[in-house]
Amino acid sequence: MARLRHRPLLLLAAISVAIVASLVRPAAAVRPFVLVLSVDDFLKDSSAHPSLPSADSGGDADADEWDDFADDSPAADPLLSPSSWVPLLDPTSSPLSGDEPDSPADSLFVAGARAMLSAVSEGDDAAFVTGAAQIEAAATSGHPGAQSALAFLSGAGMSRPASRSRAFLLHKFAADGGDLQSKMAIAYSHFRQEMYEEAVTLYAELAEAALTSSLISKEPPVIEPIRLHSGTEENKEALRKSRGEDDEDFQITEYQAQRGNAAAMYKLGLLYYYGLRGLRRDYVKAFHWFSKAVDKGDTRAMELLGEIYARGAGVERNYTEAYKWLTLAAKQQHYSAYNGLGYLYVKGYGVEKKNLTKAREYFKVAADNKEAGGHYNLGVLYLKGIGVKRDIMEACNHLLQAVNAGQPKAIYQVAKLFQKGIGLKRNLHMATMLYKSVAERGPWSSLSRWALESYLKGDVGKALLLYSRMADLGYEVAQSNAAWILDKYGDESICMGESGFCTDMERHLRSHALWWQASEQGNEHAALLIGDAYYYGRGVARDYERAAEAYMHAQSQSNAQAMFNLGYMHEHGHGLPLDLHLAKRYYDQAVAVDSAAKLPVMLALTSLWLRKNYADSFLVRFIDSLPEIYPVVEEWVEDVLMDEGNATILTLFACLVTVLYLRERQRRQVAAANPQQPDDAPM
């Protein structure tokens, strides 16, 4: 089947997710939702709802009700789940339970998890089985973390037969014991089955836990979701920028900062403050560079110094200092500082007393200048009638603008409105999607950092295990990363199967399942790969009808390649009815969506014309035989021409022919310029 190269295409749907990788204002590093709502999505009468606080007090409502989340963040990252592997991956973090494991089950779980992580790094399948047995022993004694890990192994079919039902049951036991990772897995299972009543309840709880943890106390995520691949190739540029202090760009920025460049100082502060581009969060270093940037005259750092003092991140919390720096930043027209000042006046921190009027004015200045935090805070004030008359429609307007800017607390609030039917018509599917996006920013997302670091260090086995663990929790990027590793590194001993290393069939089936899960969550490339697997019979039995189903899924996401493939299948009657008119329609759609499809579509339309006017000609039969000839030619090119030794000989031969050709051309030019000169005269 002809293939075409295409650029990433925008998915226009009820929700579309965009990853902004550039380092601008840190809020741009999140995954913002774009909600496309119509008038029908809003309730006509939202003045009263049992879930709303009483409006009798009007502007006198207690400011403590203004937000749903606690102000104080723990001094250290909370291990909110007993199955957290962070202490095993990060030697600087606290142990799983106090200073030492305090029970035999804890000891078994820690030993088993460490053994498995070490085994996949070293390619030791026997050691992995031993670690899994220790995990199972701990799970049998009721350890929630071990039950969660065993559920993951059972679902994936590692060191035991794959069993989704047993995995679900183990996750249920672990979740009942307080394990939040298992709650994530159960919520995702309900979400896949469109059981939104069950999924929305779990995701709401997980989203709240994510927002109240110290890892998500600021809008941007603690970790950037890095995709290892771009199409079928490694995403070298994104990986290069994720090497932390080893990245050349970082080293240049650091050198410039050390030489007194204020902009470089500010950029370093951002990188350390938000933990971007593979760096670990380091509030002390962030404070150091922000302070030096301000000393050098970069006023942008003033607002962040105010925030640091307000949060007590890397310094002792000091609201008076926070107010001072935010005020200085506001005078320089840094509008996010107005949002911070509004917060201080709502809470009465660092100021003489609470002043809701001033708070609203500051929030409005921030919102009028497209500051997401200002929209969020105004939305909360109008939603709960704090300092203003309650206005649900005004609240929805501000909250939705904050959602479209990627503000996690706003996403949570709008999800709650959809869940409860306040201002917006009750829509559990939408609520579940929104809650899920916030829940995925919880502390458990730190596994992606360790998976990426492992991959960059060449420890592909550990990266695969960690990405697979996150895939079980419903992370689309982890699903596609794990599937891509399985496809790219299939010949290496990194995939643990039911008994020892994965067989080719086990690896293909696991990769196929992961790509399918990613495609369900909007990954058009994943759907395309699923279609190719069925069309060509790669790892599965050839099935044109299922290939067409997968291509249809990718086509619904405006994927030009899928449109082209569907046109081809209609043209040849593979899995779809033979219909030249529909084939032309799909070809036309492909070029309309992506101009890069012009050449292959032009060739395909030429083929259609020949097929229509010369159906039984030799030329049409030759075109139909190309899909059978192409793999043979491609294999010959790879195995013969591209062999290192043969390629060297061919290159030298080509150079020799070129030299001889140029020499002969030079001789003829001389001969033409000197027609009387004998042929044997010296040149």
XYZ file of C-alpha atoms in Angstrom:
683
model
C 0.000 0.000 0.000
C 1.328 3.405 -0.894
C 2.371 5.476 2.098
C 2.657 9.224 2.380
C 4.503 11.443 4.812
C 2.332 13.820 6.754
C 2.580 16.530 9.348
C 0.751 16.339 12.721
C -2.892 17.220 12.204
C -5.239 19.044 14.553
C -8.091 17.026 15.995
C -11.235 19.114 16.255
C -13.665 17.462 18.631
C -15.448 18.125 21.880
C -12.060 18.078 23.526
C -8.712 18.295 21.825
C -5.450 17.994 23.683
C -2.375 19.923 22.632
C 1.093 19.565 24.098
C 3.032 22.797 24.041
C 6.689 21.928 24.334
C 8.225 25.372 24.039
C 9.497 27.091 27.154
C 7.536 30.303 27.394
C 5.395 31.197 30.385
C 5.429 27.900 32.319
C 1.658 27.571 32.133
C 2.119 26.845 28.454
C 3.916 23.616 29.296
C 0.733 21.879 30.385
C -1.767 19.992 28.289
C -4.625 22.498 27.848
C -8.112 21.401 27.010
C -10.043 23.177 24.301
C -13.716 22.889 25.164
C -16.019 23.383 22.204
C -19.393 24.070 23.808
C -22.678 25.250 22.345
C -25.576 27.122 23.921
C -27.289 23.785 24.467
C -24.556 22.764 26.921
C -25.570 25.503 29.370
C -28.532 25.344 31.733
C -31.119 28.082 31.355
C -31.776 28.369 35.079
C -28.708 27.897 37.255
C -29.711 30.143 40.106
C -30.284 27.341 42.563
C -28.697 23.988 43.062
C -28.427 21.844 46.201
C -24.663 21.553 45.745
C -24.140 25.321 45.882
C -23.467 27.162 49.145
C -26.203 29.442 50.369
C -26.309 32.817 48.618
C -28.109 34.513 51.510
C -24.865 36.047 52.742
C -24.115 37.586 49.333
C -20.804 39.371 49.502
C -20.223 38.389 53.123
C -19.428 34.762 52.411
C -16.432 33.392 54.266
C -13.308 33.701 52.179
C -12.188 30.318 53.478
C -14.773 28.804 51.116
C -13.253 30.454 48.075
C -11.223 27.393 47.030
C -11.528 23.641 47.532
C -7.883 22.979 48.261
C -5.642 23.464 51.262
C -3.078 26.260 51.216
C -0.301 24.403 52.987
C 1.806 22.003 50.966
C 3.847 19.281 52.670
C 7.555 19.961 52.990
C 8.313 16.803 51.026
C 6.570 15.106 48.153
C 3.881 12.886 49.723
C 3.922 9.213 48.827
C 0.171 9.086 48.530
C 0.134 5.443 47.541
C 1.626 2.405 49.289
C 2.648 1.038 45.866
C 4.870 4.012 45.060
C 8.191 2.940 43.583
C 9.765 6.388 44.013
C 11.836 5.412 47.106
C 13.222 2.476 45.106
C 14.157 4.704 42.170
C 15.330 7.798 44.039
C 17.819 7.132 46.857
C 17.341 10.706 48.145
C 13.632 10.198 48.882
C 12.175 8.832 52.095
C 11.578 5.080 52.459
C 8.178 3.590 51.786
C 7.269 3.349 55.424
C 9.268 5.378 57.937
C 12.981 4.794 58.114
C 12.718 1.046 57.520
C 9.995 -1.329 56.357
C 7.976 -2.043 59.503
C 6.466 -5.422 58.616
C 7.424 -8.625 56.788
C 5.001 -7.679 54.006
C 6.740 -4.326 53.566
C 10.107 -6.065 53.395
C 8.859 -8.551 50.812
C 7.311 -5.823 48.686
C 10.440 -3.644 48.718
C 12.719 -6.623 48.014
C 10.472 -7.892 45.216
C 10.128 -4.503 43.534
C 13.871 -3.887 43.715
C 14.576 -7.339 42.304
C 12.248 -6.774 39.360
C 13.712 -3.353 38.550
C 17.230 -4.753 38.697
C 16.277 -7.810 36.642
C 14.847 -5.850 33.707
C 17.948 -3.642 33.688
C 20.267 -6.649 33.532
C 18.068 -8.836 31.329
C 17.819 -11.530 34.009
C 14.488 -13.318 33.576
C 15.133 -15.706 36.481
C 15.703 -12.817 38.904
C 12.498 -11.197 37.647
C 10.525 -14.346 38.447
C 12.053 -14.360 41.939
C 11.057 -10.727 42.496
C 7.537 -11.388 41.242
C 7.246 -14.294 43.689
C 8.172 -11.978 46.568
C 5.558 -9.484 45.390
C 2.971 -12.278 45.319
C 3.900 -13.378 48.852
C 3.458 -9.822 50.129
C 0.143 -9.499 48.286
C -1.115 -12.713 49.863
C -0.561 -11.167 53.294
C -2.702 -8.169 52.298
C -0.109 -5.522 51.414
C -1.953 -2.982 49.155
C 1.185 -1.962 47.271
C 2.051 -5.561 46.522
C -1.530 -6.299 45.454
C -1.343 -3.349 43.059
C 1.990 -4.484 41.604
C 0.729 -8.067 41.277
C -2.373 -6.778 39.478
C -0.083 -5.027 36.983
C 1.920 -8.237 36.419
C -1.252 -10.305 35.992
C -2.790 -7.885 33.516
C 0.382 -7.748 31.407
C 1.117 -11.472 31.628
C 4.544 -11.113 33.247
C 5.832 -14.272 35.000
C 2.254 -15.604 35.016
C -0.627 -16.104 32.562
C -2.323 -12.853 31.566
C -5.698 -12.438 33.274
C -7.620 -9.171 33.122
C -10.234 -10.421 35.558
C -7.628 -11.374 38.172
C -5.852 -8.071 37.627
C -9.077 -6.143 38.196
C -9.821 -8.095 41.376
C -6.335 -7.447 42.772
C -6.605 -3.757 41.918
C -9.931 -3.695 43.762
C -8.356 -5.204 46.898
C -5.468 -2.721 46.704
C -7.793 0.240 46.160
C -9.884 -0.785 49.157
C -6.625 -0.741 51.131
C -5.972 2.873 50.113
C -3.755 2.387 47.064
C -4.343 5.319 44.689
C -2.469 3.779 41.764
C -4.917 0.898 41.766
C -7.769 3.399 41.925
C -6.278 4.963 38.792
C -6.216 1.564 37.086
C -9.830 0.789 38.073
C -11.024 4.231 36.994
C -9.325 3.748 33.623
C -10.928 0.315 33.232
C -14.368 1.842 33.868
C -13.544 4.685 31.482
C -12.651 2.275 28.654
C -15.926 0.448 29.161
C -17.866 3.748 29.156
C -19.015 3.121 32.745
C -18.936 6.834 33.513
C -20.957 6.719 36.732
C -18.242 4.585 38.312
C -15.294 6.243 36.560
C -16.262 9.825 37.393
C -16.420 9.131 41.138
C -12.947 7.613 41.230
C -11.348 10.196 38.964
C -12.886 13.024 41.029
C -11.236 11.635 44.166
C -7.917 11.171 42.377
C -8.022 14.646 40.842
C -8.553 16.194 44.254
C -5.651 14.170 45.650
C -3.467 15.392 42.782
C -4.357 19.019 43.359
C -3.799 18.916 47.095
C -0.400 17.237 46.817
C 2.780 19.272 46.781
C 3.655 17.912 43.362
C 0.827 19.864 41.746
C 0.698 23.010 43.833
C 1.325 25.153 40.743
C -0.375 25.102 37.328
C 2.268 23.339 35.205
C 2.791 19.595 35.670
C 5.709 18.326 37.667
C 6.836 16.316 34.641
C 6.597 17.049 30.931
C 5.063 14.083 29.080
C 7.810 13.272 26.564
C 6.956 11.050 23.613
C 9.946 8.879 22.714
C 8.964 8.646 19.084
C 7.696 10.780 16.248
C 5.808 8.411 14.010
C 8.001 5.344 13.695
C 11.259 7.214 14.328
C 12.899 8.197 17.606
C 12.012 11.733 18.691
C 15.635 12.840 18.850
C 14.964 16.559 19.321
C 12.599 16.097 22.265
C 14.942 13.579 23.864
C 17.911 15.885 23.407
C 16.065 18.613 25.301
C 15.219 16.226 28.144
C 18.743 15.431 29.291
C 18.674 17.926 32.121
C 22.076 19.300 33.071
C 23.727 17.146 30.380
C 21.888 18.999 27.607
C 24.125 21.302 25.578
C 21.477 24.049 25.497
C 21.243 23.958 29.287
C 25.005 24.186 29.624
C 25.098 27.198 27.309
C 22.315 28.867 29.302
C 24.123 28.124 32.554
C 27.375 29.541 31.174
C 25.570 32.712 30.070
C 23.924 33.043 33.481
C 27.265 32.659 35.238
C 28.619 35.404 33.003
C 25.877 37.771 34.209
C 23.182 37.416 31.534
C 19.894 38.305 33.273
C 17.646 36.531 30.743
C 19.677 33.332 31.153
C 19.399 33.634 34.949
C 15.622 33.921 34.676
C 15.443 30.939 32.318
C 17.547 28.802 34.666
C 15.237 29.760 37.515
C 12.222 28.606 35.494
C 13.862 25.307 34.589
C 14.665 24.513 38.229
C 11.396 25.873 39.637
C 9.124 23.795 37.411
C 11.454 20.845 36.824
C 11.441 21.223 33.048
C 13.527 19.561 30.331
C 14.712 16.656 32.428
C 15.809 18.715 35.437
C 14.783 17.811 38.979
C 12.809 20.475 40.776
C 15.158 22.494 42.955
C 13.499 25.425 44.696
C 16.756 26.564 46.318
C 18.493 26.888 42.950
C 15.394 28.489 41.459
C 15.343 31.099 44.231
C 19.067 31.733 43.737
C 18.747 32.406 40.009
C 15.540 34.435 40.297
C 17.208 36.648 42.927
C 20.258 37.188 40.726
C 18.027 37.923 37.711
C 16.192 40.617 39.670
C 19.505 42.097 40.807
C 20.475 42.310 37.144
C 17.253 44.103 36.273
C 15.016 41.306 34.950
C 11.645 42.204 36.446
C 9.923 38.984 35.306
C 11.469 37.124 38.236
C 9.797 39.431 40.780
C 6.428 37.702 40.473
C 8.005 34.269 40.952
C 9.961 35.464 43.987
C 6.641 36.579 45.447
C 5.164 33.188 44.734
C 8.143 31.404 46.273
C 7.781 33.399 49.491
C 4.016 32.793 49.540
C 4.470 29.038 49.136
C 7.601 28.705 51.249
C 9.289 26.838 48.407
C 13.012 26.726 49.123
C 12.727 29.543 51.666
C 10.818 30.149 54.863
C 7.255 31.190 54.085
C 6.908 34.960 54.411
C 3.700 36.616 53.196
C 5.070 40.104 53.826
C 7.938 39.450 51.440
C 5.513 37.833 49.021
C 3.348 40.970 49.027
C 6.414 43.170 48.470
C 7.651 41.273 45.432
C 4.190 40.839 43.912
C 3.560 44.562 44.263
C 6.860 45.372 42.549
C 6.030 42.917 39.744
C 2.546 44.397 39.307
C 4.043 47.875 38.907
C 6.055 46.441 36.014
C 2.802 45.227 34.402
C 3.421 41.537 35.016
C -0.241 40.653 35.243
C 0.158 37.261 36.896
C 1.321 39.242 39.935
C -2.116 40.847 40.165
C -3.557 37.382 40.558
C -1.146 36.692 43.446
C -2.072 39.969 45.135
C -5.740 39.101 44.823
C -5.101 35.806 46.563
C -3.334 37.561 49.470
C -6.290 39.916 49.910
C -8.806 37.041 49.791
C -6.949 35.219 52.551
C -5.705 38.286 54.433
C -2.082 37.143 54.200
C 0.679 39.765 54.306
C -1.853 42.613 54.245
C -3.654 44.549 56.976
C -6.892 42.610 56.595
C -8.989 40.656 54.125
C -10.425 42.811 51.377
C -12.651 40.956 48.917
C -13.298 44.081 46.852
C -9.598 44.628 46.256
C -9.139 40.925 45.601
C -11.813 40.961 42.904
C -10.291 44.071 41.319
C -6.870 42.449 41.160
C -8.295 39.211 39.761
C -10.132 41.234 37.114
C -6.965 43.052 36.023
C -5.231 39.683 35.659
C -8.184 38.171 33.757
C -8.520 41.200 31.464
C -4.918 40.578 30.467
C -5.511 36.917 29.661
C -4.036 35.550 32.871
C -5.542 32.099 33.474
C -5.246 32.365 37.261
C -7.294 35.567 37.260
C -10.080 33.878 35.300
C -10.025 30.892 37.642
C -10.215 32.973 40.818
C -12.964 35.232 39.455
C -14.844 32.089 38.459
C -14.645 30.738 42.003
C -15.803 34.055 43.496
C -18.842 34.210 41.207
C -19.593 30.515 41.621
C -19.705 30.712 45.417
C -20.869 34.297 45.812
C -17.783 35.443 47.712
C -17.464 39.230 47.665
C -19.867 39.396 44.716
C -23.419 38.390 43.911
C -23.474 34.795 42.793
C -23.622 34.521 38.991
C -23.278 30.972 37.694
C -23.065 31.965 34.027
C -20.323 34.504 34.764
C -18.508 31.854 36.788
C -18.744 29.373 33.915
C -17.438 31.954 31.478
C -14.331 32.650 33.554
C -13.697 29.009 34.455
C -13.952 27.875 30.835
C -11.416 30.483 29.754
C -9.080 29.236 32.464
C -9.647 25.648 31.307
C -8.692 26.538 27.751
C -5.453 27.984 29.127
C -4.707 24.662 30.869
C -5.344 25.707 34.491
C -5.703 22.414 36.429
C -7.867 23.794 39.253
C -10.221 25.275 36.654
C -10.371 21.933 34.846
C -11.313 20.324 38.170
C -14.031 22.911 38.862
C -15.566 22.602 35.381
C -15.508 18.816 35.710
C -17.454 19.208 38.941
C -19.989 21.472 37.181
C -20.490 18.849 34.472
C -20.728 16.088 37.077
C -23.301 17.861 39.230
C -25.117 19.756 36.491
C -24.398 23.240 37.858
C -24.560 25.893 35.155
C -23.743 23.227 32.582
C -25.899 20.282 31.596
C -24.911 17.099 33.372
C -22.387 15.281 31.201
C -20.559 12.451 32.934
C -18.417 11.628 29.917
C -17.067 15.172 29.782
C -16.645 15.263 33.568
C -14.694 12.004 33.480
C -12.388 13.258 30.728
C -11.639 16.449 32.656
C -11.117 14.753 36.013
C -8.841 12.193 34.341
C -6.596 14.900 32.891
C -6.104 16.380 36.365
C -5.698 13.024 38.112
C -2.870 12.133 35.715
C -0.834 14.998 37.196
C -0.707 13.354 40.606
C 2.440 12.111 42.375
C 2.214 8.742 40.614
C 3.078 10.525 37.342
C 6.684 10.790 38.598
C 7.258 7.297 37.159
C 7.463 8.901 33.709
C 10.508 10.887 34.815
C 12.307 7.731 35.893
C 11.235 5.908 32.743
C 12.610 8.709 30.570
C 15.856 8.914 32.543
C 16.285 5.151 32.207
C 15.750 5.325 28.454
C 18.224 8.190 28.038
C 20.818 6.173 30.005
C 20.317 3.186 27.724
C 18.416 1.136 30.315
C 15.605 0.281 27.926
C 14.382 -2.686 29.991
C 13.663 -0.529 33.039
C 12.103 2.175 30.832
C 9.762 -0.422 29.317
C 8.701 -1.740 32.731
C 7.983 1.749 34.107
C 6.128 2.918 30.997
C 4.117 -0.316 31.060
C 3.197 0.353 34.694
C 1.978 3.834 33.768
C 0.138 2.433 30.748
C -1.827 0.248 33.150
C -2.945 3.444 34.912
C -4.269 4.932 31.667
C -1.481 7.288 30.538
C -1.685 7.536 26.742
C 1.902 8.749 26.278
C 3.156 5.829 28.361
C 1.050 3.400 26.312
C 2.513 4.605 23.021
C 6.053 4.781 24.453
C 5.871 1.211 25.765
C 4.431 -0.056 22.476
C 7.115 1.743 20.480
C 9.903 0.275 22.653
C 8.471 -3.210 22.145
C 8.442 -2.712 18.373
C 11.848 -1.038 18.096
C 13.790 -3.188 20.564
C 12.000 -6.468 19.919
C 15.216 -8.373 19.306
C 16.625 -7.467 22.723
C 15.894 -9.379 25.937
C 13.856 -6.697 27.678
C 10.252 -7.933 27.472
C 9.204 -10.233 30.301
C 6.608 -12.776 29.279
C 4.514 -15.475 30.892
C 7.537 -17.734 31.250
C 10.902 -16.074 30.827
C 11.388 -13.535 28.058
C 8.533 -12.708 25.685
C 8.028 -14.861 22.639
C 7.571 -12.978 19.374
C 3.840 -13.591 19.604
C 3.650 -12.299 23.187
C 5.584 -9.191 22.245
C 3.419 -8.511 19.184
C 0.197 -9.008 21.133
C 1.341 -6.759 23.994
C 2.476 -4.065 21.582
C -0.782 -4.371 19.673
C -2.840 -4.001 22.866
C -0.877 -0.922 23.940
C -1.212 0.761 20.539
C -4.931 0.036 20.595
C -5.347 1.608 24.034
C -3.409 4.672 22.866
C -5.573 4.925 19.746
C -8.709 4.876 21.905
C -7.380 7.984 23.638
C -6.888 9.934 20.419
C -3.436 8.830 19.253
C -3.929 8.821 15.488
C -0.511 7.290 14.841
C -1.415 4.354 17.087
C -4.638 3.716 15.173
C -2.670 3.850 11.920
C -0.172 1.266 13.180
C -3.009 -1.019 14.264
C -4.474 -0.762 10.766
C -1.088 -1.547 9.202
C -0.643 -4.556 11.492
C -3.949 -6.057 10.332
C -3.452 -5.075 6.698
C 0.012 -6.600 6.372
C -0.420 -9.342 8.992
C 2.331 -8.058 11.283
C 2.097 -10.006 14.535
C -1.572 -10.819 13.914
C -3.532 -12.650 11.282
C -4.145 -10.532 8.183
C -7.631 -9.055 8.438
C -8.611 -6.340 5.963
C -11.894 -5.609 7.705
C -10.230 -4.903 11.060
C -7.577 -2.882 9.238
C -10.344 -0.775 7.721
C -11.896 -0.335 11.176
C -8.603 0.970 12.572
C -8.056 3.266 9.602
C -11.591 4.598 10.079
C -10.683 5.396 13.678
C -7.574 7.304 12.558
C -9.527 8.987 9.755
C -12.041 10.301 12.297
C -9.078 12.139 13.857
C -8.348 13.874 10.520
C -5.367 11.675 9.687
C -4.434 12.105 6.006
C -2.563 8.797 5.834
C -5.635 6.908 7.043
C -7.820 8.692 4.472
C -5.391 7.704 1.728
C -5.352 4.090 2.930
C -9.146 3.917 3.001
C -9.238 5.259 -0.554
C -6.768 2.565 -1.587
C -8.875 -0.152 0.068
C -12.030 1.052 -1.697
C -10.120 1.181 -4.972
C -9.025 -2.457 -4.634
C -11.943 -3.867 -2.602
C -9.743 -4.864 0.337
C -11.945 -5.118 3.432
C -14.263 -2.463 2.000
C -16.663 -2.513 -0.963
C -15.032 -1.897 -4.350
C -16.153 1.667 -4.971
C -14.073 3.995 -7.144
C -16.225 7.015 -6.272
C -15.639 6.541 -2.539
C -11.970 5.921 -3.230
C -11.726 9.291 -5.003
C -13.562 10.978 -2.139
C -11.051 9.665 0.416
C -8.097 10.619 -1.789
C -9.498 14.136 -2.132
C -10.007 14.347 1.644
C -6.382 13.344 2.231
C -4.987 16.151 0.091
C -7.478 18.634 1.577
C -6.278 17.789 5.087
C -2.564 17.663 4.301
C -0.983 19.280 1.254
C 1.943 16.851 1.556
C -0.400 14.225 0.092
C -0.531 15.949 -3.332
C 1.962 13.709 -5.121
C 0.706 10.295 -3.878
C -2.898 11.401 -4.367
C -2.121 12.531 -7.917
C -0.624 9.099 -8.639
C -3.598 7.390 -6.993
C -6.090 9.408 -9.043
C -4.153 8.491 -12.186
C -4.471 4.854 -11.161
C -8.225 5.347 -10.660
C -8.569 6.858 -14.128
C -6.690 3.962 -15.709
C -8.755 1.445 -13.742
C -11.982 3.079 -14.860
C -11.073 3.371 -18.563
C -8.675 0.422 -19.067
C -9.833 -2.069 -16.447
C -8.220 -5.195 -17.943
C -5.084 -3.620 -19.377
C -1.496 -4.728 -18.698
C -0.813 -1.383 -16.999
C -3.591 -1.909 -14.430
C -2.369 -5.448 -13.728
C 1.151 -4.072 -13.265
C -0.117 -1.428 -10.793
C -1.978 -4.110 -8.839
C 1.207 -6.177 -8.599
C 3.261 -3.338 -7.089
C 2.304 -4.103 -3.436
C 3.696 -7.624 -3.931
C 6.844 -6.444 -5.750
C 7.678 -3.543 -3.425
C 8.477 -5.598 -0.273
C 10.827 -7.826 -2.318
C 12.637 -4.832 -3.806
C 12.746 -3.111 -0.408
C 14.239 -6.232 1.194
C 16.837 -6.514 -1.582
C 17.802 -2.857 -1.140
C 18.136 -3.304 2.646
C 19.927 -6.649 2.611
C 22.182 -6.153 -0.429
C 22.616 -2.512 -1.363
C 22.508 -1.167 2.200
C 24.862 -3.778 3.606
C 27.795 -1.852 5.074
C 30.446 -3.554 2.927
C 28.407 -3.470 -0.266
C 27.387 0.137 0.347
C 31.060 1.128 0.669
C 31.980 -0.641 -2.580
C 29.029 0.905 -4.395
C 29.979 4.353 -3.103
C 33.572 3.964 -4.302
C 32.336 2.654 -7.653
C 29.993 5.638 -8.024
C 32.857 8.019 -7.207
C 35.081 6.296 -9.819
C 32.388 6.545 -12.492
C 31.864 10.211 -11.646
C 35.591 10.984 -11.909
C 35.849 9.180 -15.244
C 32.792 10.994 -16.560
C 34.148 14.415 -15.530
C 37.553 13.569 -17.015
C 35.980 12.578 -20.316
C 33.839 15.715 -20.390
C 36.902 17.871 -19.744
C 38.766 16.126 -22.611
C 35.940 16.783 -25.030
C 35.677 20.429 -24.013
C 39.418 20.899 -24.671
C 39.134 19.107 -27.979
C 36.256 21.337 -29.025
C 38.216 24.476 -28.110
C 41.310 23.275 -30.071
C 40.016 21.415 -33.143
C 43.446 21.362 -34.847
C 45.264 19.786 -31.887
C 46.115 16.112 -32.503
C 44.460 13.559 -30.237
C 47.784 12.445 -28.748
C 48.975 15.968 -27.839
C 49.614 16.516 -24.140
C 46.761 18.208 -22.326
